[in-house]
Amino acid sequence: PDLPGDDSAATAIFNAWMHFFIERTLKDELDAVNFDVWRLGDNQLVRIVYAMLTDPRSFVTNPSTQQPILCDDLAAPGPDDSCTKVILQAMVDAMTHLESPQGFGTADTGEWRWGKLHRLTLSPLFPDPALNLPAPADAAPAGFPRAGDNFAVNRGDPGWQDLDFSQLADGPAQRFLAEARPGQAITVKWSLPGGVIYDRRSPHYRDLLDRYYLSHQHFDAPYSIDEIVAAGESRWVFH
């Protein structure tokens, strides 16, 4: 899925499949040389997996399967496994996990919504859990349900190292859109992950988060001096 806001079962299945496929193909070889496969970034991992599936001859291939030797289980005796077999094994692994209590707790894929697993917690720039969004007592499980994945416009990167899929390492980020049209001035839209007042006691502590950020909406931001002056709510004049 590559659409912003995607919350379908397909997103959950893909991310779970990626976890198991990486473990079944790359992990055993890298373990043998004492290298943690998860030290490779998501960008590197997805490029390797993509190349294995679309350009297998760019890898060392097995003479019998004509597929990358990486797909074989290094510790298992007998004929080498093919990537075709491992693709199906990883899919079975993913579906089994997602229908388990650790996933969605049901085999009904109509109930599988990515946001139930992919949840976002925003932490302040200085460590104070009391100021986290959402607050620890506000949500169970912790975090806001988030649509979107690694390939969406509003990137939601859960990583593939584990099957938790929560997002909290990236922290808050301003969404910024600049629109440039021929013959017109640049216009700017924002989406801010918080509020207009940095005080949890205020109803405005998270008003921008709820109204815009979590719903993938953006508001107009004054860009030129004239726009800033016109949008100002109050002014101080010094003599």
CSV table of C-alpha atoms in Angstrom, one decimal:
chain,number,residue,atom,x,y,z
A,1,PRO,CA,0.0,0.0,0.0
A,2,ASP,CA,1.3,3.5,-0.9
A,3,LEU,CA,-1.7,5.7,-0.1
A,4,PRO,CA,-1.5,8.1,2.9
A,5,GLY,CA,-3.9,7.0,5.7
A,6,ASP,CA,-4.0,3.3,4.6
A,7,ASP,CA,-5.4,1.3,7.5
A,8,SER,CA,-6.1,-2.0,5.8
A,9,ALA,CA,-5.3,-5.6,6.6
A,10,ALA,CA,-2.9,-5.6,3.7
A,11,THR,CA,-0.6,-3.2,5.5
A,12,ALA,CA,-0.5,-5.4,8.5
A,13,ILE,CA,0.1,-8.5,6.5
A,14,PHE,CA,2.9,-6.9,4.5
A,15,ASN,CA,4.8,-5.7,7.5
A,16,ALA,CA,4.4,-9.0,9.3
A,17,TRP,CA,5.5,-10.8,6.2
A,18,MET,CA,8.6,-8.6,5.8
A,19,HIS,CA,9.6,-9.5,9.4
A,20,PHE,CA,9.4,-13.2,8.8
A,21,PHE,CA,10.8,-13.2,5.3
A,22,ILE,CA,13.9,-11.3,6.5
A,23,GLU,CA,14.4,-13.7,9.3
A,24,ARG,CA,14.0,-16.7,7.1
A,25,THR,CA,16.4,-15.5,4.3
A,26,LEU,CA,19.0,-13.1,5.7
A,27,LYS,CA,19.3,-13.7,9.4
A,28,ASP,CA,20.9,-17.2,9.4
A,29,GLU,CA,23.8,-16.2,7.0
A,30,LEU,CA,24.5,-13.0,8.9
A,31,ASP,CA,24.3,-14.7,12.3
A,32,ALA,CA,27.0,-17.1,11.0
A,33,VAL,CA,29.4,-14.1,10.7
A,34,ASN,CA,28.2,-12.5,14.0
A,35,PHE,CA,26.4,-9.7,12.3
A,36,ASP,CA,22.9,-8.6,13.5
A,37,VAL,CA,20.7,-8.4,10.5
A,38,TRP,CA,18.7,-5.6,12.2
A,39,ARG,CA,21.7,-3.4,12.1
A,40,LEU,CA,20.8,-2.9,8.4
A,41,GLY,CA,18.4,0.0,8.1
A,42,ASP,CA,14.9,-0.5,6.7
A,43,ASN,CA,16.0,1.2,3.5
A,44,GLN,CA,18.8,-1.4,3.0
A,45,LEU,CA,16.5,-4.3,4.0
A,46,VAL,CA,13.7,-3.4,1.6
A,47,ARG,CA,16.2,-2.9,-1.3
A,48,ILE,CA,17.7,-6.3,-0.7
A,49,VAL,CA,14.3,-8.0,-0.5
A,50,TYR,CA,13.1,-6.2,-3.6
A,51,ALA,CA,16.2,-7.2,-5.5
A,52,MET,CA,15.8,-10.9,-4.4
A,53,LEU,CA,12.2,-10.9,-5.7
A,54,THR,CA,12.6,-8.9,-8.9
A,55,ASP,CA,16.3,-9.5,-10.0
A,56,PRO,CA,17.3,-12.8,-8.4
A,57,ARG,CA,20.3,-13.3,-10.8
A,58,SER,CA,22.0,-10.3,-9.2
A,59,PHE,CA,22.6,-12.6,-6.3
A,60,VAL,CA,24.6,-15.9,-6.1
A,61,THR,CA,21.9,-18.4,-7.2
A,62,ASN,CA,21.4,-22.1,-6.5
A,63,PRO,CA,22.0,-24.3,-9.6
A,64,SER,CA,18.9,-26.3,-9.0
A,65,THR,CA,16.4,-23.6,-8.0
A,66,GLN,CA,17.9,-20.8,-10.0
A,67,GLN,CA,17.0,-18.5,-7.1
A,68,PRO,CA,19.2,-16.7,-4.6
A,69,ILE,CA,21.1,-19.0,-2.2
A,70,LEU,CA,20.2,-16.6,0.6
A,71,CYS,CA,16.7,-18.3,0.7
A,72,ASP,CA,18.2,-21.6,1.9
A,73,ASP,CA,18.2,-22.5,5.6
A,74,LEU,CA,21.9,-22.6,6.3
A,75,ALA,CA,21.5,-25.1,9.2
A,76,ALA,CA,19.1,-27.5,7.6
A,77,PRO,CA,20.4,-30.5,5.8
A,78,GLY,CA,19.1,-31.7,2.4
A,79,PRO,CA,18.3,-29.8,-0.8
A,80,ASP,CA,18.4,-26.0,-0.8
A,81,ASP,CA,15.2,-24.2,-0.2
A,82,SER,CA,13.9,-21.9,-3.0
A,83,CYS,CA,12.7,-18.3,-2.5
A,84,THR,CA,9.3,-19.4,-3.7
A,85,LYS,CA,9.0,-21.8,-0.8
A,86,VAL,CA,10.2,-19.2,1.7
A,87,ILE,CA,7.8,-16.5,0.4
A,88,LEU,CA,4.9,-18.9,1.2
A,89,GLN,CA,6.4,-19.9,4.6
A,90,ALA,CA,6.8,-16.3,5.6
A,91,MET,CA,3.2,-15.6,4.5
A,92,VAL,CA,1.9,-18.5,6.7
A,93,ASP,CA,4.1,-17.2,9.6
A,94,ALA,CA,2.5,-13.7,9.1
A,95,MET,CA,-1.1,-14.9,9.0
A,96,THR,CA,-0.6,-17.2,11.9
A,97,HIS,CA,0.9,-14.4,14.0
A,98,LEU,CA,-1.8,-11.8,13.0
A,99,GLU,CA,-4.7,-14.1,14.0
A,100,SER,CA,-3.1,-15.0,17.3
A,101,PRO,CA,-3.7,-13.1,20.6
A,102,GLN,CA,-0.4,-11.3,20.0
A,103,GLY,CA,-1.8,-9.9,16.7
A,104,PHE,CA,-5.5,-9.2,16.2
A,105,GLY,CA,-6.8,-12.2,18.1
A,106,THR,CA,-9.1,-13.3,15.3
A,107,ALA,CA,-8.9,-15.1,12.0
A,108,ASP,CA,-11.4,-12.7,10.5
A,109,THR,CA,-9.3,-10.5,8.3
A,110,GLY,CA,-12.2,-8.0,8.1
A,111,GLU,CA,-11.3,-7.1,11.6
A,112,TRP,CA,-7.7,-6.5,10.9
A,113,ARG,CA,-6.9,-2.8,11.0
A,114,TRP,CA,-3.3,-1.7,10.8
A,115,GLY,CA,-3.9,1.1,13.3
A,116,LYS,CA,-4.8,-1.4,16.0
A,117,LEU,CA,-1.1,-2.6,15.9
A,118,HIS,CA,0.7,0.5,14.7
A,119,ARG,CA,0.4,3.1,17.4
A,120,LEU,CA,2.3,6.4,17.8
A,121,THR,CA,3.6,7.9,21.1
A,122,LEU,CA,4.9,11.5,21.0
A,123,SER,CA,7.5,12.4,23.6
A,124,PRO,CA,8.8,15.9,24.3
A,125,LEU,CA,12.3,17.0,23.4
A,126,PHE,CA,13.3,16.8,27.0
A,127,PRO,CA,12.5,13.6,28.8
A,128,ASP,CA,9.3,13.8,30.9
A,129,PRO,CA,6.8,10.9,30.6
A,130,ALA,CA,4.2,13.1,32.2
A,131,LEU,CA,4.2,15.2,29.1
A,132,ASN,CA,3.9,12.4,26.6
A,133,LEU,CA,1.1,12.3,24.1
A,134,PRO,CA,-1.0,10.4,24.8
A,135,ALA,CA,-0.5,10.4,28.6
A,136,PRO,CA,0.1,6.9,30.0
A,137,ALA,CA,-3.4,6.9,31.5
A,138,ASP,CA,-5.1,8.1,28.3
A,139,ALA,CA,-4.9,5.0,26.2
A,140,ALA,CA,-4.6,1.3,26.5
A,141,PRO,CA,-2.8,0.0,24.6
A,142,ALA,CA,-0.5,3.0,24.7
A,143,GLY,CA,-0.2,5.3,21.7
A,144,PHE,CA,-2.5,6.7,19.0
A,145,PRO,CA,-3.7,4.3,16.3
A,146,ARG,CA,-2.0,5.3,13.1
A,147,ALA,CA,-2.6,4.5,9.5
A,148,GLY,CA,0.2,4.6,7.0
A,149,ASP,CA,3.3,2.6,6.6
A,150,ASN,CA,7.0,2.9,5.5
A,151,PHE,CA,5.9,3.9,2.0
A,152,ALA,CA,3.1,6.4,2.7
A,153,VAL,CA,3.3,10.2,2.3
A,154,ASN,CA,2.8,10.6,6.0
A,155,ARG,CA,5.5,8.0,6.8
A,156,GLY,CA,4.7,5.7,9.7
A,157,ASP,CA,7.8,3.6,10.3
A,158,PRO,CA,7.3,0.7,12.7
A,159,GLY,CA,10.4,-1.2,11.6
A,160,TRP,CA,10.6,-4.9,11.0
A,161,GLN,CA,12.8,-6.0,13.8
A,162,ASP,CA,9.9,-7.1,15.9
A,163,LEU,CA,6.2,-7.6,15.7
A,164,ASP,CA,5.2,-4.8,18.1
A,165,PHE,CA,4.9,-2.3,15.3
A,166,SER,CA,4.5,0.6,17.6
A,167,GLN,CA,6.3,3.9,16.7
A,168,LEU,CA,8.0,5.9,19.4
A,169,ALA,CA,11.6,6.2,18.5
A,170,ASP,CA,11.1,8.9,15.7
A,171,GLY,CA,9.4,11.4,18.0
A,172,PRO,CA,7.1,14.2,16.9
A,173,ALA,CA,7.6,15.8,13.5
A,174,GLN,CA,6.1,18.8,11.9
A,175,ARG,CA,4.2,18.1,8.7
A,176,PHE,CA,5.1,20.8,6.2
A,177,LEU,CA,3.7,21.3,2.7
A,178,ALA,CA,4.8,24.0,0.4
A,179,GLU,CA,2.8,24.5,-2.8
A,180,ALA,CA,4.3,26.4,-5.7
A,181,ARG,CA,2.1,27.3,-8.7
A,182,PRO,CA,3.3,29.1,-11.8
A,183,GLY,CA,2.9,32.8,-11.5
A,184,GLN,CA,1.7,32.6,-7.9
A,185,ALA,CA,3.3,33.1,-4.5
A,186,ILE,CA,4.3,30.0,-2.5
A,187,THR,CA,1.7,28.9,0.0
A,188,VAL,CA,2.5,26.9,3.1
A,189,LYS,CA,0.4,24.4,5.1
A,190,TRP,CA,1.4,22.9,8.5
A,191,SER,CA,0.4,20.1,10.7
A,192,LEU,CA,1.8,20.2,14.2
A,193,PRO,CA,1.9,17.3,16.7
A,194,GLY,CA,0.8,19.1,19.8
A,195,GLY,CA,-1.1,22.2,20.7
A,196,VAL,CA,-0.8,26.0,20.9
A,197,ILE,CA,-0.1,25.9,24.7
A,198,TYR,CA,2.6,23.7,26.2
A,199,ASP,CA,0.7,23.1,29.5
A,200,ARG,CA,-1.1,19.8,30.0
A,201,ARG,CA,-3.7,21.6,32.2
A,202,SER,CA,-4.9,23.6,29.1
A,203,PRO,CA,-7.4,22.3,26.6
A,204,HIS,CA,-5.1,23.7,24.0
A,205,TYR,CA,-2.2,21.4,25.0
A,206,ARG,CA,-3.1,18.9,22.1
A,207,ASP,CA,-5.7,20.7,20.1
A,208,LEU,CA,-3.6,20.9,16.9
A,209,LEU,CA,-2.7,17.2,17.3
A,210,ASP,CA,-6.4,16.1,17.5
A,211,ARG,CA,-7.7,18.4,14.8
A,212,TYR,CA,-5.0,18.1,12.2
A,213,TYR,CA,-2.1,15.8,12.8
A,214,LEU,CA,-3.8,12.6,13.6
A,215,SER,CA,-6.3,13.0,10.8
A,216,HIS,CA,-3.6,13.9,8.2
A,217,GLN,CA,-5.0,17.4,7.8
A,218,HIS,CA,-3.0,20.6,7.3
A,219,PHE,CA,-3.8,24.3,8.0
A,220,ASP,CA,-2.7,27.3,6.1
A,221,ALA,CA,0.4,29.0,7.6
A,222,PRO,CA,1.2,32.7,6.9
A,223,TYR,CA,4.3,32.8,4.8
A,224,SER,CA,4.8,36.4,3.5
A,225,ILE,CA,5.2,39.4,5.7
A,226,ASP,CA,1.7,40.7,4.7
A,227,GLU,CA,0.2,37.3,5.5
A,228,ILE,CA,1.9,37.2,8.9
A,229,VAL,CA,0.7,40.7,9.8
A,230,ALA,CA,-2.9,39.9,8.6
A,231,ALA,CA,-3.0,36.6,10.5
A,232,GLY,CA,-1.7,38.1,13.8
A,233,GLU,CA,-4.2,37.8,16.7
A,234,SER,CA,-2.7,40.7,18.6
A,235,ARG,CA,0.1,43.2,18.1
A,236,TRP,CA,2.4,45.2,20.4
A,237,VAL,CA,3.5,48.6,19.2
A,238,PHE,CA,6.6,50.0,20.8
A,239,HIS,CA,7.4,53.7,20.8
